[in-house]
XYZ file of N, CA and C in Angstrom:
669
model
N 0.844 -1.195 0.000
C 0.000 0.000 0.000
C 0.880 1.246 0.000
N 0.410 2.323 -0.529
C 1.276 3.249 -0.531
C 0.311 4.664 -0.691
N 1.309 5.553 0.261
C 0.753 6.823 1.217
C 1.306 8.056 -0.129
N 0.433 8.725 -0.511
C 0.365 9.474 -1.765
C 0.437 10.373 -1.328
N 0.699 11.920 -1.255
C 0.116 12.993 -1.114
C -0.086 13.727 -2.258
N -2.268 14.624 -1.992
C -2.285 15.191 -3.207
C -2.380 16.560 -3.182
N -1.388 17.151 -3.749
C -1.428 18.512 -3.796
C -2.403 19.633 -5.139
N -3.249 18.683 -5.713
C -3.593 19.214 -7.316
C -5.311 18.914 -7.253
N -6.265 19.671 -7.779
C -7.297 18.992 -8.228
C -7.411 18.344 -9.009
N -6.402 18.633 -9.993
C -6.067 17.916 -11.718
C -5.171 16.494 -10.967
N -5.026 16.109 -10.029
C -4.297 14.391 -9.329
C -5.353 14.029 -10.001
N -5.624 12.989 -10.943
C -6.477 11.521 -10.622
C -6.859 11.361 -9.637
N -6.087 10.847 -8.236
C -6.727 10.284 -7.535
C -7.144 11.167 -6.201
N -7.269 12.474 -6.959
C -8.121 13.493 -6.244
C -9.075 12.957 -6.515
N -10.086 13.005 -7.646
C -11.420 12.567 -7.941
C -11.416 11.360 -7.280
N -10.794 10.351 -7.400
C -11.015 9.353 -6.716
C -11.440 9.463 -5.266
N -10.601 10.422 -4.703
C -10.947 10.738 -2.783
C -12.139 11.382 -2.910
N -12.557 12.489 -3.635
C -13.412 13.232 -3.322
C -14.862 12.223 -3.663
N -14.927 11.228 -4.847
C -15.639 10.033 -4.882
C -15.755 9.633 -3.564
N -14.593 9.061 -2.998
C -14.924 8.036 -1.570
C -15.256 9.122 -0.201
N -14.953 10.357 -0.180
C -15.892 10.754 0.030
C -17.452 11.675 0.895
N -17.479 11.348 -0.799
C -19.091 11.836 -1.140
C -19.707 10.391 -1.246
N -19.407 9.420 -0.552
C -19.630 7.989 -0.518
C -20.050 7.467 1.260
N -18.798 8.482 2.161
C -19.167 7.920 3.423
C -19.399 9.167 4.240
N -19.130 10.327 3.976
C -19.601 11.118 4.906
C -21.027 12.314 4.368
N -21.786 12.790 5.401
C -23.113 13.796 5.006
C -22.308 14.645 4.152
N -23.088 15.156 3.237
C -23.035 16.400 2.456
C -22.487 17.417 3.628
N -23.478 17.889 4.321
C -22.525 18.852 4.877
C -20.873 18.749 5.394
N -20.438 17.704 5.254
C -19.042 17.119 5.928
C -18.264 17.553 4.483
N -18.880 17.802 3.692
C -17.702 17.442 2.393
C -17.673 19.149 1.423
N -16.373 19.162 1.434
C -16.161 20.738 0.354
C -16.638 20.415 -0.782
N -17.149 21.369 -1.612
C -17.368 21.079 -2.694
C -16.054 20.652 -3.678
N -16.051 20.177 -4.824
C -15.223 19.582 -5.558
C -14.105 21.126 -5.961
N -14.507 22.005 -6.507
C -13.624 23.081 -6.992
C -13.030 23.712 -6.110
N -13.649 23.544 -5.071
C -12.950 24.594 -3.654
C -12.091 24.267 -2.800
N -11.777 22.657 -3.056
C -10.367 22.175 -2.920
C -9.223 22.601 -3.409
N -8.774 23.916 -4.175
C -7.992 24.428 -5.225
C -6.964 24.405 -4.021
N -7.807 25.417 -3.287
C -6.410 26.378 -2.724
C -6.076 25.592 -1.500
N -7.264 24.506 -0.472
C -6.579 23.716 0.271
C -5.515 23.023 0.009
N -5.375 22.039 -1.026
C -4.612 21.233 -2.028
C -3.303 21.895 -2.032
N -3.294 22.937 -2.150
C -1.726 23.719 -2.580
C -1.410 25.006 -2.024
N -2.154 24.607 -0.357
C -1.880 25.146 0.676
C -0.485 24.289 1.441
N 0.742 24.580 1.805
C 1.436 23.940 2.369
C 1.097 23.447 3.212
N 0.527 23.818 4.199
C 0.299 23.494 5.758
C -0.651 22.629 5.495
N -1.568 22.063 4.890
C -2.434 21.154 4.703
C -2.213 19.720 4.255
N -2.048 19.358 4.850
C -1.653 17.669 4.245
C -2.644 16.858 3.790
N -2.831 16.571 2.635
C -3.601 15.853 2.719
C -3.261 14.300 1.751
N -3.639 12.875 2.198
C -2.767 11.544 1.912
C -3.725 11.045 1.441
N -3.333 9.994 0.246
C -3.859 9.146 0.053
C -3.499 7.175 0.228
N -4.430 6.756 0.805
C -4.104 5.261 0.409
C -4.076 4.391 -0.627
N -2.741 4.221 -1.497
C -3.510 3.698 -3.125
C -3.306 1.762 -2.763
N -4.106 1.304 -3.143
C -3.826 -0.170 -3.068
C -4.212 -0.667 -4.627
N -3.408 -1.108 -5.273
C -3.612 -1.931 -6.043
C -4.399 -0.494 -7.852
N -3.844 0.593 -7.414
C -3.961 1.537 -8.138
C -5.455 2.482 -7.710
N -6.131 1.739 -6.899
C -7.118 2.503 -6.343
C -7.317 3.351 -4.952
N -7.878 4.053 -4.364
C -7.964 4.930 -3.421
C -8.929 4.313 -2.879
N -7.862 3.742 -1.486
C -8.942 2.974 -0.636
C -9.141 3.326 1.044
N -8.259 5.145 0.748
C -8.670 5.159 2.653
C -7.777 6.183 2.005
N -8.016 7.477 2.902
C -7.221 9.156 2.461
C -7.600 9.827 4.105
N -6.497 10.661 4.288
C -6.461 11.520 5.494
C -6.217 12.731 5.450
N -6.255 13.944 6.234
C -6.345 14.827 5.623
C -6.378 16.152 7.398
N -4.581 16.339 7.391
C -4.439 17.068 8.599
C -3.433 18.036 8.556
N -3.229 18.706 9.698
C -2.130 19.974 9.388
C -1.405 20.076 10.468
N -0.483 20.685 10.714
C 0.552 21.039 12.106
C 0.567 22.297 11.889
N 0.379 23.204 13.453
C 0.310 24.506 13.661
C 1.841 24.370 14.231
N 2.961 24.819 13.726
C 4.125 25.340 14.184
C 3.955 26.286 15.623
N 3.409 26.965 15.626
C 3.284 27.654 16.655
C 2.725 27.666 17.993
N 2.198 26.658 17.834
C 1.724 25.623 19.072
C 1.627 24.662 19.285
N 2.637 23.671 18.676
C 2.981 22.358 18.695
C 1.941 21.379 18.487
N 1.187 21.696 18.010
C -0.240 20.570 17.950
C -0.550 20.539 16.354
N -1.578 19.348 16.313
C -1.528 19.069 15.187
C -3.362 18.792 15.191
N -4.068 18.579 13.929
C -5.398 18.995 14.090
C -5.513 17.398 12.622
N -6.629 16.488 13.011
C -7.216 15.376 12.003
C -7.860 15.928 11.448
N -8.173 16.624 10.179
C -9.947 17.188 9.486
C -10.257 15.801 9.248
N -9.905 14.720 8.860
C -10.882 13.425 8.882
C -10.126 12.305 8.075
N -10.399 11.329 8.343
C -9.880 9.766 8.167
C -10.736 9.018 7.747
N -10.472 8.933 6.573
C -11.829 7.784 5.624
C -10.957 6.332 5.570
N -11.645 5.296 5.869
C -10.899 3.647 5.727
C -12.336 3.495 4.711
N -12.159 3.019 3.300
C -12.686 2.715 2.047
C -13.170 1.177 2.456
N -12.254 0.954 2.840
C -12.657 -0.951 2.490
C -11.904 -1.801 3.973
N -12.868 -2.959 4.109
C -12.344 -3.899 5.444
C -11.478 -4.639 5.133
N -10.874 -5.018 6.093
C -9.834 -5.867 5.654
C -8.488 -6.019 5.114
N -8.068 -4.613 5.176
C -6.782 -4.100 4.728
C -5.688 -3.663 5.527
N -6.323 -2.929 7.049
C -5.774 -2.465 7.727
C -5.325 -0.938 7.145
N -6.661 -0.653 6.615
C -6.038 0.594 6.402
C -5.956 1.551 7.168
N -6.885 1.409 8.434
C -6.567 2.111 9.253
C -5.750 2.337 10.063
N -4.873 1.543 10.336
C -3.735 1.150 10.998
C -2.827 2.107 10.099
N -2.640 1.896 8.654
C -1.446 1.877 8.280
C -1.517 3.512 7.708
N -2.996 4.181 7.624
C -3.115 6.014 7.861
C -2.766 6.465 8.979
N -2.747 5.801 10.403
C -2.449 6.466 11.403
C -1.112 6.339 12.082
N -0.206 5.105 11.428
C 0.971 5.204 11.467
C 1.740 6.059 10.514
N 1.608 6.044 9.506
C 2.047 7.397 8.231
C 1.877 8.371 8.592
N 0.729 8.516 9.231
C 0.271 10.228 9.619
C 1.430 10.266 10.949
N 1.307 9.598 11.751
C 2.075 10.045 12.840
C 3.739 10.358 12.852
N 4.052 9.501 11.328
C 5.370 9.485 11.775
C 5.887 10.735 10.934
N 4.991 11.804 9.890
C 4.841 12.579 9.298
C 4.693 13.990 10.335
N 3.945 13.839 10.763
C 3.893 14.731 12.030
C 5.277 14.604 13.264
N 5.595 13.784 13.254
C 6.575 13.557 14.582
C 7.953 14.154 13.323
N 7.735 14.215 12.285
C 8.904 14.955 11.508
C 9.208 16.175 11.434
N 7.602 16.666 11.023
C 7.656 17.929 11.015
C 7.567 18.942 12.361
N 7.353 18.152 13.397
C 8.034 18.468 15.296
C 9.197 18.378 15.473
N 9.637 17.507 14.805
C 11.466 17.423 15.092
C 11.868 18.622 14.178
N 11.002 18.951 13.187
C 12.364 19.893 12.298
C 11.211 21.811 12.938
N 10.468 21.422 13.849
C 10.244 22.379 14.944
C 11.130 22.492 15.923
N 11.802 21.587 16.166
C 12.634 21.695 17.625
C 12.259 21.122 18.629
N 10.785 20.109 18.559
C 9.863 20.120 19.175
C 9.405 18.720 19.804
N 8.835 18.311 20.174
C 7.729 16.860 20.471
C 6.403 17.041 20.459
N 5.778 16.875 19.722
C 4.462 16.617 19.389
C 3.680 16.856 20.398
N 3.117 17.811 21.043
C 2.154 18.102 21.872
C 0.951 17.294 22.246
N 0.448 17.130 20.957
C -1.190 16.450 20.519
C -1.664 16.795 19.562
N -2.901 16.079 19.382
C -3.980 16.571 17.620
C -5.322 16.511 18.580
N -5.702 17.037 17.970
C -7.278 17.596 17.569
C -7.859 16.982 16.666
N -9.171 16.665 17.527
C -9.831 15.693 16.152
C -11.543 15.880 16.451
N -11.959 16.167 15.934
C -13.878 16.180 15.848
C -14.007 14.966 15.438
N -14.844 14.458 16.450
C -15.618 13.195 16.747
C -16.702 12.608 17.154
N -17.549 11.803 15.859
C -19.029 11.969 15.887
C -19.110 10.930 17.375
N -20.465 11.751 17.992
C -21.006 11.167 19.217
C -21.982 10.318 18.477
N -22.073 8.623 18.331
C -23.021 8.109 18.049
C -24.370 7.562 18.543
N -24.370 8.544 19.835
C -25.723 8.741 20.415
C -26.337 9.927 19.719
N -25.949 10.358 18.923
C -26.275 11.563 18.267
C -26.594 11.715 16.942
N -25.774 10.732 16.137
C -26.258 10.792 15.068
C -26.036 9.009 14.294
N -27.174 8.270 14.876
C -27.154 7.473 14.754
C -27.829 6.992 13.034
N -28.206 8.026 12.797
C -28.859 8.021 11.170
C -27.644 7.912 10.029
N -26.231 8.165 10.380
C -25.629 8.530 9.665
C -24.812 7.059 9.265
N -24.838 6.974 7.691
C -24.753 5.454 7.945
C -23.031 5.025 7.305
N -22.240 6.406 6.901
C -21.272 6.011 6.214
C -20.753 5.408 5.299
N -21.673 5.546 4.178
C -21.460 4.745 2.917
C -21.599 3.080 3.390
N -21.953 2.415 4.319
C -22.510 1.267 5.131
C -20.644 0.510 5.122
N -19.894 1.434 5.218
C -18.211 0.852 5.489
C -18.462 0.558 7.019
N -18.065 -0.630 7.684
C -18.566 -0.776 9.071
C -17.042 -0.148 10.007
N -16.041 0.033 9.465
C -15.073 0.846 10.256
C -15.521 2.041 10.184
N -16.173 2.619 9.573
C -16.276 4.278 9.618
C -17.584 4.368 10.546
N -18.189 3.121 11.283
C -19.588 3.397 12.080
C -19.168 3.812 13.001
N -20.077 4.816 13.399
C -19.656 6.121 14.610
C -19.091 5.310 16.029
N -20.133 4.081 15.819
C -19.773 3.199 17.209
C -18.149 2.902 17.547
N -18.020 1.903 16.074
C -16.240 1.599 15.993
C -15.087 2.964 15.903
N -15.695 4.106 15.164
C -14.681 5.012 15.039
C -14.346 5.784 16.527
N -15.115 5.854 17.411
C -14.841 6.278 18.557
C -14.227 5.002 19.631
N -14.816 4.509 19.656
C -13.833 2.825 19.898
C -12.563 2.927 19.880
N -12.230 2.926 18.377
C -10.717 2.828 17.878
C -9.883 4.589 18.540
N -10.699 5.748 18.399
C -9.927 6.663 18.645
C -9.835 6.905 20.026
N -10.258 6.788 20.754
C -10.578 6.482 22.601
C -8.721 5.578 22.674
N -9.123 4.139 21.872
C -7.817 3.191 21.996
C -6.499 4.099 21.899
N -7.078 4.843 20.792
C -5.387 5.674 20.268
C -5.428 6.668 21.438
N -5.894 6.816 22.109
C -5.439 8.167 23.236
C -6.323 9.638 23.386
N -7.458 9.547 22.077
C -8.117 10.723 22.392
C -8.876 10.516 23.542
N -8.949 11.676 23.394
C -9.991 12.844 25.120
C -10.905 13.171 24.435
N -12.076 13.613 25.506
C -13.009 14.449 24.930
C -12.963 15.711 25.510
N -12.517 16.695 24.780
C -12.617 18.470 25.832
C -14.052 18.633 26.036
N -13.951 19.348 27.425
C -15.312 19.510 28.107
C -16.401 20.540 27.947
N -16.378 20.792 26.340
C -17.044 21.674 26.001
C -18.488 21.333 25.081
N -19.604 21.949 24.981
C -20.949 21.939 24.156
C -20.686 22.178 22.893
N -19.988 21.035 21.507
C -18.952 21.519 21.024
C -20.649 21.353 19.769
N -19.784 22.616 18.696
C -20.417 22.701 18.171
C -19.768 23.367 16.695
N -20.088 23.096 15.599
C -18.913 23.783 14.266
C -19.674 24.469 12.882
N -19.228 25.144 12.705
C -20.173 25.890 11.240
C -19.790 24.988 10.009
N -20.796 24.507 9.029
C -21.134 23.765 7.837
C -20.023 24.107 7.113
N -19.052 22.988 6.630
C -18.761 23.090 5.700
C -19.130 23.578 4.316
N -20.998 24.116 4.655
C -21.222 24.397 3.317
C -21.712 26.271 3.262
N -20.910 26.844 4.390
C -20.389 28.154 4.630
C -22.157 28.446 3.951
N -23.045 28.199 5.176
C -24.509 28.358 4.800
C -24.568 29.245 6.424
N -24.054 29.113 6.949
C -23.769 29.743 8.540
C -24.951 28.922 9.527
N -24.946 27.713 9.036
C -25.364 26.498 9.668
C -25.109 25.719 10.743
N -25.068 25.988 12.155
C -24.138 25.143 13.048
C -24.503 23.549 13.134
N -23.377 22.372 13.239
C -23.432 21.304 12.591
C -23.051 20.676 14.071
N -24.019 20.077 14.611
C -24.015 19.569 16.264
C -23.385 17.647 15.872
N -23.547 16.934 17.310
C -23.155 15.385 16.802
C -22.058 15.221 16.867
N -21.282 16.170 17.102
C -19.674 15.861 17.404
C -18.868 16.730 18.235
N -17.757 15.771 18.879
C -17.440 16.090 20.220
C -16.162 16.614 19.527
N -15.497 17.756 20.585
C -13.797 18.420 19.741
C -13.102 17.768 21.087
N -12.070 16.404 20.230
C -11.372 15.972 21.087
C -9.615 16.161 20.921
N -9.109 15.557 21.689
C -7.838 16.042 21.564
C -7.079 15.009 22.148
N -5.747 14.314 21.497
C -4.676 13.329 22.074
C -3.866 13.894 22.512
N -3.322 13.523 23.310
C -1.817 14.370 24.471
C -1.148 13.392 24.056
N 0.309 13.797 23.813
C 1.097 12.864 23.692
C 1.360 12.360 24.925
N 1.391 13.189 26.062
C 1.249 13.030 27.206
C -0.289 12.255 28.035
N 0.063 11.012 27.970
C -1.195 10.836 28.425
C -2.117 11.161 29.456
N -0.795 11.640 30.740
C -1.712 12.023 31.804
C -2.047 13.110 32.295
N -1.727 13.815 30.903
C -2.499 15.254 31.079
C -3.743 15.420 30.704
N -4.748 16.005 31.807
C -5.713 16.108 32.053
C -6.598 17.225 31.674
N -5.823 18.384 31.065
C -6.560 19.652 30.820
C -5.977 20.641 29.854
N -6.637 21.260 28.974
C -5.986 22.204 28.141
C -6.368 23.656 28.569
N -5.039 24.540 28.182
C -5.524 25.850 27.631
C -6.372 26.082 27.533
N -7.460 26.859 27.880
C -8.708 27.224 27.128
C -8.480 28.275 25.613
N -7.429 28.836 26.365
C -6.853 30.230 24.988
C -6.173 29.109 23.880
N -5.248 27.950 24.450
C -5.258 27.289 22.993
C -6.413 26.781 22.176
N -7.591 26.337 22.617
C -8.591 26.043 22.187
C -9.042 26.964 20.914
N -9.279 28.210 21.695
C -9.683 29.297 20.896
C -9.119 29.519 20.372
N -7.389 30.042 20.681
C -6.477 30.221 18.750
C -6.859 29.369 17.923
N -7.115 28.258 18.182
C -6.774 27.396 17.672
C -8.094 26.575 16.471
N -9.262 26.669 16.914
C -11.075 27.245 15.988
C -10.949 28.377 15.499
N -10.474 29.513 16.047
C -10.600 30.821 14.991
C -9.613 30.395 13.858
N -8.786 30.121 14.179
C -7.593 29.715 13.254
C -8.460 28.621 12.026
N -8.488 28.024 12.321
C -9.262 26.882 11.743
C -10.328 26.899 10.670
N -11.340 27.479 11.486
C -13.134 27.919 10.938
C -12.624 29.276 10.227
N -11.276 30.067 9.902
C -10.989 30.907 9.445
C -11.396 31.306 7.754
N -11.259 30.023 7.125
C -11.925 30.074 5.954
C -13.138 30.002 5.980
N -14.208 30.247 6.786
C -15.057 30.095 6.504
C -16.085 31.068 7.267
N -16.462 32.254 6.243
C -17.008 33.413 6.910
C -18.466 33.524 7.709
N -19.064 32.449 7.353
C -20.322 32.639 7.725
C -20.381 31.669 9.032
N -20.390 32.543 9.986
C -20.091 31.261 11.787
C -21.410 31.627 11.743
N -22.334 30.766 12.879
C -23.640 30.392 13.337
C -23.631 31.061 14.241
N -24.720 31.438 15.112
C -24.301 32.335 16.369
C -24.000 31.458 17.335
N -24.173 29.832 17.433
C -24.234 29.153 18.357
C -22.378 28.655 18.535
N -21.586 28.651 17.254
C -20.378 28.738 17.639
C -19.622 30.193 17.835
N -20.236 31.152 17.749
C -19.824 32.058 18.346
C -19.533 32.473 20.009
N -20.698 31.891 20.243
C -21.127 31.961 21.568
C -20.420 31.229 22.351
N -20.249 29.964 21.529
C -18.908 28.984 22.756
C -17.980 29.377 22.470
N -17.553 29.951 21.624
C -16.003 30.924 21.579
C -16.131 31.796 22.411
N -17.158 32.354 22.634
C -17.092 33.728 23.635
C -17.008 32.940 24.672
N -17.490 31.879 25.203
C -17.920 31.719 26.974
C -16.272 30.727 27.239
N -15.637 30.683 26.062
C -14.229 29.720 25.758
C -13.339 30.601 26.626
N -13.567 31.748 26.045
C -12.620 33.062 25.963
C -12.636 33.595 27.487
N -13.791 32.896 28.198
C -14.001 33.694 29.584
C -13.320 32.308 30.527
N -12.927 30.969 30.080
C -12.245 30.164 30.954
C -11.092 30.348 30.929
N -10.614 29.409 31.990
C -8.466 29.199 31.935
C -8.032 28.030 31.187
N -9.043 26.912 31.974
C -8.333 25.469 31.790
C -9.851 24.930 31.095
N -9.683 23.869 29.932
C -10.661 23.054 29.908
C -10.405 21.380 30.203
N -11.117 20.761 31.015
C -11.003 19.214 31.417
C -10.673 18.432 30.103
N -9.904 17.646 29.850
C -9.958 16.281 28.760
C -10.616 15.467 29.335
N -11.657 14.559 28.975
C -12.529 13.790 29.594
C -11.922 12.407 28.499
N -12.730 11.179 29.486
C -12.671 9.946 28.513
C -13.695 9.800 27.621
N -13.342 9.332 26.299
C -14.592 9.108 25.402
C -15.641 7.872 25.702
């Protein structure tokens, strides 16, 4: 198997990812096809593909903030069972990240990752891939070390409709496992930073940015 990165809309097996998908996650989860231009051939944006056998069978898609040692998942598609593809995106990704910390000066702080609560959105069926069911994907990311931050988390639509998009928790891995609490001010650089492309916020993530902005520390909880 082998870990691609695509920097182009014109890649082949761009269409191919943006196929898989508009296959397992809601419409609102997914950019439109053209507006990938400038993510794509944004440096700071990584985004991988899994090719097996010439096809795109699992793609990831994350970034490292230099400036605060952390690193952020926008999302992890596994295409097909039985491959281990999930295994073998989250070892690539990590050892990609633990590179670009070393040529920081640095050790890997943690990532950030939004994570569907499947008491919440149990309708959502994931292209019927049974690794991507909300049940197993929190399962498996709990195993790897995420937290859940102790906030009413909540994020504006990918489809910049100024839609707030509930069902998922903003969690976070410590490399440190037995740290128990974040920044609240990293939190917040760190969503404005983020939701930055995207002008139209909801008032309901506004509002937890504001009441963000009035804490010190937020709890990491277990998933």
């Amino acid at each position: 198997m082998e870990y691609i990165r695509i920097t182009s809309i014109a890649d082949p097996l761009f269409r191919k990812m943006h196929n898989l998908m508009q296959e397992v996650f809601p419409p609102e989860e997914v950019l439109e096809f053209s507006l990938w231009k400038e993510p794509l051939e944004d440096p700071g944006i990584r985004v991988f593909v899994a090719v097996h056998e010439g096809e795109v069978v699992g793609t990831t898609e994350y970034r490292y903030y230099e400036d605060w040692n952390v690193a952020m998942t926008d999302f992890t598609i596994v295409g097909r069972e039985g491959l281990g593809i999930g295994r073998f995106l989250t070892q690539q990704r990590l050892k990609d990240l633990n590179r670009l910390a070393a040529e920081n000066g640095k050790e890997l702080f943690g990532m950030f990752a939004e994570i569907y609560d499947p008491y919440r959105v149990q309708d959502y069926e994931f292209g019927g891939v049974k690794p991507m069911d909300p049940f197993v994907r929190r399962e498996v990311l709990s195993h790897l070390g995420y937290k859940r931050t102790d906030i009413d988390y909540v994020h504006p639509s990918w489809n910049n409709d100024g839609e707030a998009v509930t069902g998922l928790d903003l969690c976070f891995m410590p490399s440190d496992d037995e740290l128990q609490e974040l920044p609240a001010e990293l939190i917040v650089h760190f969503l404005k930073r983020y939701y930055a492309v995207l002008p139209e916020k909801p008032q309901a993530w506004t509002e937890m940015v504001a009441k963000l902005e009035q804490r010190d520390k937020v709890a990491l909880l277990p998933l």
